[in-house]
CSV table of C-alpha atoms in Angstrom, one decimal:
chain,number,residue,atom,x,y,z
A,1,MET,CA,-6.4,30.3,10.0
A,2,LYS,CA,-7.9,26.9,9.1
A,3,LEU,CA,-8.3,25.1,5.8
A,4,GLU,CA,-11.0,22.5,5.8
A,5,VAL,CA,-11.9,20.1,3.0
A,6,HIS,CA,-15.6,18.9,3.1
A,7,ASP,CA,-16.7,15.8,1.3
A,8,LEU,CA,-14.6,16.8,-1.7
A,9,THR,CA,-14.9,14.9,-5.0
A,10,CYS,CA,-12.4,15.7,-7.6
A,11,GLY,CA,-11.5,14.6,-11.1
A,12,TYR,CA,-12.1,15.6,-14.7
A,13,ASP,CA,-15.1,13.4,-15.3
A,14,ALA,CA,-18.0,13.4,-12.9
A,15,ARG,CA,-18.8,9.7,-14.0
A,16,HIS,CA,-15.2,8.6,-13.1
A,17,PRO,CA,-13.9,10.8,-10.2
A,18,LEU,CA,-10.3,10.2,-9.0
A,19,GLN,CA,-11.3,10.8,-5.3
A,20,GLN,CA,-14.6,11.0,-3.5
A,21,TYR,CA,-15.6,12.4,-0.2
A,22,VAL,CA,-12.2,13.6,0.9
A,23,ASN,CA,-12.4,15.2,4.4
A,24,PHE,CA,-9.5,16.8,6.4
A,25,ALA,CA,-8.6,20.0,8.2
A,26,VAL,CA,-5.3,21.7,8.7
A,27,ASP,CA,-4.6,24.6,11.1
A,28,ARG,CA,-2.2,27.5,11.0
A,29,GLY,CA,1.3,26.3,11.9
A,30,GLU,CA,0.6,22.7,10.9
A,31,ILE,CA,2.0,20.4,8.1
A,32,CYS,CA,-0.2,17.9,6.4
A,33,CYS,CA,1.5,15.4,4.1
A,34,ILE,CA,-0.5,13.8,1.3
A,35,LEU,CA,0.5,10.2,0.5
A,36,GLY,CA,-0.8,7.9,-2.1
A,37,PRO,CA,0.3,5.7,-5.1
A,38,ASN,CA,0.7,7.3,-8.6
A,39,GLY,CA,-2.5,8.0,-10.3
A,40,CYS,CA,-4.6,8.2,-7.2
A,41,GLY,CA,-5.3,11.9,-7.7
A,42,LYS,CA,-2.9,13.8,-5.4
A,43,SER,CA,-2.1,16.5,-8.0
A,44,THR,CA,-5.8,16.7,-9.0
A,45,LEU,CA,-6.7,17.2,-5.3
A,46,PHE,CA,-4.2,20.1,-5.2
A,47,LYS,CA,-5.6,21.7,-8.3
A,48,THR,CA,-9.1,21.4,-6.9
A,49,ILE,CA,-8.0,23.0,-3.6
A,50,LEU,CA,-6.4,25.8,-5.5
A,51,SER,CA,-9.7,26.3,-7.6
A,52,LEU,CA,-7.6,25.6,-10.8
A,53,ILE,CA,-10.3,23.0,-11.6
A,54,PRO,CA,-13.8,22.9,-10.2
A,55,ALA,CA,-14.9,20.4,-7.5
A,56,LEU,CA,-17.2,17.6,-8.7
A,57,GLY,CA,-18.7,17.7,-5.2
A,58,GLY,CA,-18.1,19.1,-1.7
A,59,CYS,CA,-16.1,22.3,-1.1
A,60,VAL,CA,-13.0,23.8,0.3
A,61,THR,CA,-13.2,26.5,3.0
A,62,VAL,CA,-10.7,28.7,4.7
A,63,ASP,CA,-11.9,30.1,8.0
A,64,GLY,CA,-15.4,29.0,7.0
A,65,SER,CA,-15.4,30.9,3.7
A,66,ASP,CA,-16.0,28.8,0.5
A,67,ILE,CA,-12.9,29.6,-1.7
A,68,SER,CA,-14.8,28.7,-4.9
A,69,GLU,CA,-16.4,32.2,-4.6
A,70,TRP,CA,-13.0,34.0,-4.2
A,71,SER,CA,-11.5,36.1,-7.0
A,72,PRO,CA,-8.0,35.0,-8.3
A,73,ARG,CA,-6.4,38.0,-6.6
A,74,HIS,CA,-7.9,36.9,-3.2
A,75,LEU,CA,-6.7,33.4,-3.7
A,76,SER,CA,-3.2,34.6,-4.5
A,77,ASP,CA,-3.3,36.6,-1.2
A,78,ILE,CA,-3.8,33.4,0.7
A,79,PHE,CA,-2.3,30.5,-1.4
A,80,ALA,CA,1.1,30.0,-2.9
A,81,TYR,CA,1.8,26.9,-5.0
A,82,VAL,CA,5.2,25.3,-5.5
A,83,PRO,CA,5.0,22.8,-8.4
A,84,GLN,CA,7.3,19.7,-8.8
A,85,HIS,CA,9.2,21.3,-11.6
A,86,ASP,CA,9.5,24.9,-12.8
A,87,GLU,CA,11.3,24.9,-16.1
A,88,GLN,CA,11.9,28.4,-17.5
A,89,ALA,CA,12.7,29.3,-21.0
A,90,PHE,CA,15.6,31.5,-20.0
A,91,GLU,CA,18.6,30.9,-17.6
A,92,TYR,CA,17.4,33.6,-15.1
A,93,GLN,CA,19.4,34.5,-12.1
A,94,VAL,CA,18.0,33.2,-8.8
A,95,LYS,CA,17.1,36.8,-7.7
A,96,ASP,CA,15.1,37.3,-10.9
A,97,LEU,CA,13.3,34.0,-10.5
A,98,VAL,CA,12.4,34.7,-7.0
A,99,LEU,CA,11.2,38.2,-8.0
A,100,MET,CA,8.7,36.6,-10.4
A,101,GLY,CA,6.7,35.6,-7.4
A,102,ARG,CA,5.5,39.3,-7.1
A,103,VAL,CA,3.8,39.2,-10.4
A,104,SER,CA,0.4,38.5,-8.9
A,105,LYS,CA,0.7,41.6,-7.0
A,106,ALA,CA,1.9,43.8,-9.8
A,107,GLY,CA,-1.6,45.0,-11.2
A,108,ARG,CA,-1.1,47.6,-13.7
A,109,ARG,CA,2.4,48.5,-12.8
A,110,THR,CA,5.1,48.5,-15.4
A,111,GLY,CA,7.8,46.9,-13.3
A,112,PRO,CA,8.9,45.8,-9.8
A,113,THR,CA,9.0,48.3,-7.1
A,114,VAL,CA,11.6,49.0,-4.3
A,115,GLU,CA,9.2,47.0,-2.0
A,116,ASP,CA,9.1,44.1,-4.4
A,117,TYR,CA,12.9,43.8,-4.5
A,118,GLN,CA,13.0,44.0,-0.7
A,119,ILE,CA,10.4,41.3,-0.2
A,120,ALA,CA,12.4,39.0,-2.7
A,121,GLU,CA,15.6,39.7,-0.8
A,122,ASP,CA,13.9,38.8,2.5
A,123,ALA,CA,12.4,35.6,1.0
A,124,MET,CA,15.9,34.6,-0.1
A,125,ARG,CA,17.4,35.1,3.2
A,126,GLN,CA,14.6,33.3,4.9
A,127,MET,CA,15.2,30.2,2.7
A,128,GLY,CA,19.0,30.4,2.9
A,129,VAL,CA,19.6,31.2,-0.8
A,130,TYR,CA,20.6,34.8,-0.6
A,131,GLU,CA,24.2,34.0,-1.3
A,132,LEU,CA,23.1,32.3,-4.5
A,133,ARG,CA,21.2,35.4,-5.8
A,134,ASN,CA,23.5,36.2,-8.7
A,135,LYS,CA,23.8,32.6,-10.0
A,136,ARG,CA,21.9,31.2,-12.9
A,137,TYR,CA,19.1,28.9,-11.5
A,138,THR,CA,20.4,26.2,-13.9
A,139,HIS,CA,23.7,26.3,-12.1
A,140,ILE,CA,22.5,25.4,-8.6
A,141,SER,CA,21.9,22.0,-7.0
A,142,GLY,CA,18.4,20.5,-6.9
A,143,GLY,CA,18.0,21.3,-3.3
A,144,GLU,CA,19.0,24.9,-3.8
A,145,LEU,CA,16.6,25.2,-6.7
A,146,GLN,CA,13.7,23.8,-4.5
A,147,LEU,CA,14.4,26.3,-1.7
A,148,THR,CA,14.6,29.0,-4.4
A,149,LEU,CA,11.2,28.0,-5.7
A,150,ILE,CA,9.8,28.1,-2.2
A,151,ALA,CA,11.4,31.6,-1.8
A,152,LYS,CA,9.6,32.5,-4.9
A,153,ALA,CA,6.3,31.5,-3.4
A,154,LEU,CA,6.9,33.3,-0.3
A,155,THR,CA,7.1,36.6,-2.1
A,156,GLN,CA,3.4,36.4,-2.5
A,157,ARG,CA,3.1,36.8,1.2
A,158,PRO,CA,0.8,33.8,1.4
A,159,ARG,CA,-0.6,32.2,4.5
A,160,ILE,CA,-1.0,28.7,3.0
A,161,LEU,CA,1.8,26.9,1.1
A,162,ILE,CA,0.9,24.1,-1.3
A,163,LEU,CA,4.0,22.1,-2.1
A,164,ASP,CA,3.9,19.3,-4.8
A,165,GLU,CA,6.6,16.7,-4.0
A,166,PRO,CA,9.1,19.4,-2.8
A,167,THR,CA,11.8,16.6,-2.3
A,168,SER,CA,11.4,14.9,-5.7
A,169,ALA,CA,14.7,13.7,-7.2
A,170,LEU,CA,16.8,15.2,-4.4
A,171,ASP,CA,19.7,13.3,-2.8
A,172,TYR,CA,19.4,12.5,0.9
A,173,GLY,CA,21.2,15.6,2.2
A,174,ASN,CA,19.1,17.9,0.2
A,175,VAL,CA,15.9,16.1,1.3
A,176,VAL,CA,16.8,16.7,5.0
A,177,ALA,CA,17.7,20.4,4.2
A,178,VAL,CA,14.4,21.0,2.5
A,179,ILE,CA,12.3,19.2,5.2
A,180,ARG,CA,14.0,21.3,7.9
A,181,LYS,CA,13.2,24.5,6.1
A,182,ILE,CA,9.6,23.3,5.7
A,183,LYS,CA,9.4,22.7,9.4
A,184,GLU,CA,10.8,26.1,10.1
A,185,LEU,CA,8.1,27.7,8.0
A,186,ALA,CA,5.3,25.9,9.8
A,187,GLN,CA,6.9,27.1,13.1
A,188,GLN,CA,6.7,30.6,11.7
A,189,GLY,CA,2.9,30.2,11.2
A,190,TYR,CA,2.4,29.0,7.6
A,191,LEU,CA,-0.2,26.3,7.0
A,192,ILE,CA,1.5,23.8,4.7
A,193,LEU,CA,0.2,21.0,2.5
A,194,MET,CA,2.7,18.9,0.7
A,195,THR,CA,2.6,15.7,-1.3
A,196,THR,CA,5.3,13.1,-1.0
A,197,HIS,CA,6.1,9.5,-2.0
A,198,SER,CA,8.0,8.8,1.2
A,199,PRO,CA,6.1,7.9,4.4
A,200,ASP,CA,9.2,8.9,6.3
A,201,HIS,CA,8.8,12.5,5.3
A,202,ALA,CA,5.6,12.6,7.3
A,203,PHE,CA,7.3,11.2,10.2
A,204,MET,CA,10.2,13.7,9.8
A,205,CYS,CA,7.7,16.5,9.7
A,206,GLN,CA,5.7,15.1,12.6
A,207,SER,CA,2.6,16.0,10.5
A,208,ASN,CA,-0.9,15.0,9.9
A,209,VAL,CA,-1.4,12.6,6.9
A,210,VAL,CA,-4.0,12.2,4.2
A,211,LEU,CA,-3.5,8.8,2.6
A,212,LEU,CA,-5.2,8.6,-0.7
A,213,ARG,CA,-6.0,5.1,-2.1
A,214,LYS,CA,-7.3,4.0,-5.5
A,215,ASP,CA,-11.0,3.1,-5.4
A,216,ARG,CA,-11.0,3.0,-1.6
A,217,PRO,CA,-11.8,5.6,1.1
A,218,MET,CA,-9.1,8.1,2.2
A,219,LYS,CA,-7.6,8.1,5.6
A,220,PHE,CA,-6.7,11.2,7.7
A,221,GLY,CA,-5.0,11.5,11.0
A,222,ARG,CA,-1.6,11.8,12.8
A,223,SER,CA,1.3,10.1,10.9
A,224,ALA,CA,1.6,7.4,13.7
A,225,ASP,CA,-2.0,6.5,13.3
A,226,VAL,CA,-2.2,6.5,9.5
A,227,ILE,CA,1.2,5.2,8.4
A,228,THR,CA,0.7,1.6,9.6
A,229,GLU,CA,1.9,-1.6,8.0
A,230,LYS,CA,-1.7,-2.6,7.1
A,231,ASN,CA,-2.5,0.8,5.5
A,232,MET,CA,0.8,0.9,3.6
A,233,ARG,CA,0.1,-2.6,2.2
A,234,ASP,CA,-3.5,-1.6,1.3
A,235,ALA,CA,-2.3,1.6,-0.4
A,236,TYR,CA,0.8,0.5,-2.2
A,237,GLY,CA,0.6,-3.2,-2.3
A,238,VAL,CA,4.0,-3.8,-0.5
A,239,ASP,CA,4.9,-5.1,2.9
A,240,VAL,CA,6.6,-2.6,5.2
A,241,LYS,CA,7.8,-2.6,8.8
A,242,VAL,CA,7.3,0.6,10.9
A,243,VAL,CA,10.2,0.9,13.3
A,244,GLU,CA,10.2,3.0,16.4
A,245,PHE,CA,13.4,4.4,18.1
A,246,VAL,CA,14.3,7.2,20.5
A,247,ASN,CA,16.1,10.2,18.9
A,248,THR,CA,18.7,12.5,20.4
A,249,LYS,CA,15.9,14.6,22.0
A,250,GLN,CA,14.6,11.5,23.8
A,251,GLU,CA,11.5,11.5,21.6
A,252,ILE,CA,9.9,8.5,20.0
A,253,THR,CA,10.2,8.7,16.3
A,254,ARG,CA,9.4,6.2,13.4
A,255,MET,CA,10.7,5.0,10.1
A,256,CYS,CA,9.0,3.0,7.4
A,257,ALA,CA,11.1,0.3,5.8
A,258,PRO,CA,10.1,-2.2,3.0
A,259,VAL,CA,10.2,-5.8,3.7
A,260,PHE,CA,12.1,-7.9,1.1
C-alpha cells in the first residue's frame, strides 16, 4: 500500500491557502513525521488527506486511486484518525471507549457483536492497555490514554493511521512508551502519518519527514536530510545544533538541541 500526495493545495480560502504544492509519498510499514510551526497548516493537511475538507488543488491517492472519489465507508476501511484530544461527555471505561472505534462498521446493527468485543480486546492487548480495561478513562495517565485512543483507532482494522500530535503534553517516559508502540505498529505493516512539535521524535522513529513552513515551499525526505540546522532555523526562527552519537546498537542516531 502506498499513500501519495500530489501537488496538494489546502486551506479554507482558495485566495489564501495555508499550504501549496505539497508532495510526498509513504509506503506500507513506514512512518512519516510532519513538522512545522503553529499555524502552518499541519492539521489542515490532515483534514484534507482524510477528505474532511476538499483539496484546493492537487489530489491524494492510495495505490493510485484518488480518494476524493471514495465513500465514507471505504475511507474508514483504510484510514483511522487519532486526534490530539478526545474529550468524552461521560466517564467511559477504557474497554467501552475502545469499542466505540467499531461504530463505523456497525451499519444498521443495534449493538456491538461478539466479534466487535473480540476486536476491541485484541486492540487493547496490542497497545498494552488490556489491564486497564475496567478503569475510567479519566483515571488513567496521559500516556495510557494516548495508547487507548490508538487502540480505539485499531478496532477499525485500518491500513493507514493518522496521528495528530500523539505525544502532546506527555512526560518523557510516556513519550518514549508511545513512540515505541508507534514503531511497533509500523513494523507490523501499518502506514503511519503523525504530526509532532519535536524534531527528535522523527529521529527516534527513523522516519521520513515533511517539513511545512509558512509562506515557503515544504521539504520532504529522510529525517537526517530534512532536520538540519539551516532548515530548523528557516522553519522555526531558532538556532539549533544537530548532534550525532552512536547508540547501544552501534547505530548513528541524532538529536536536535536548541542553542541558547
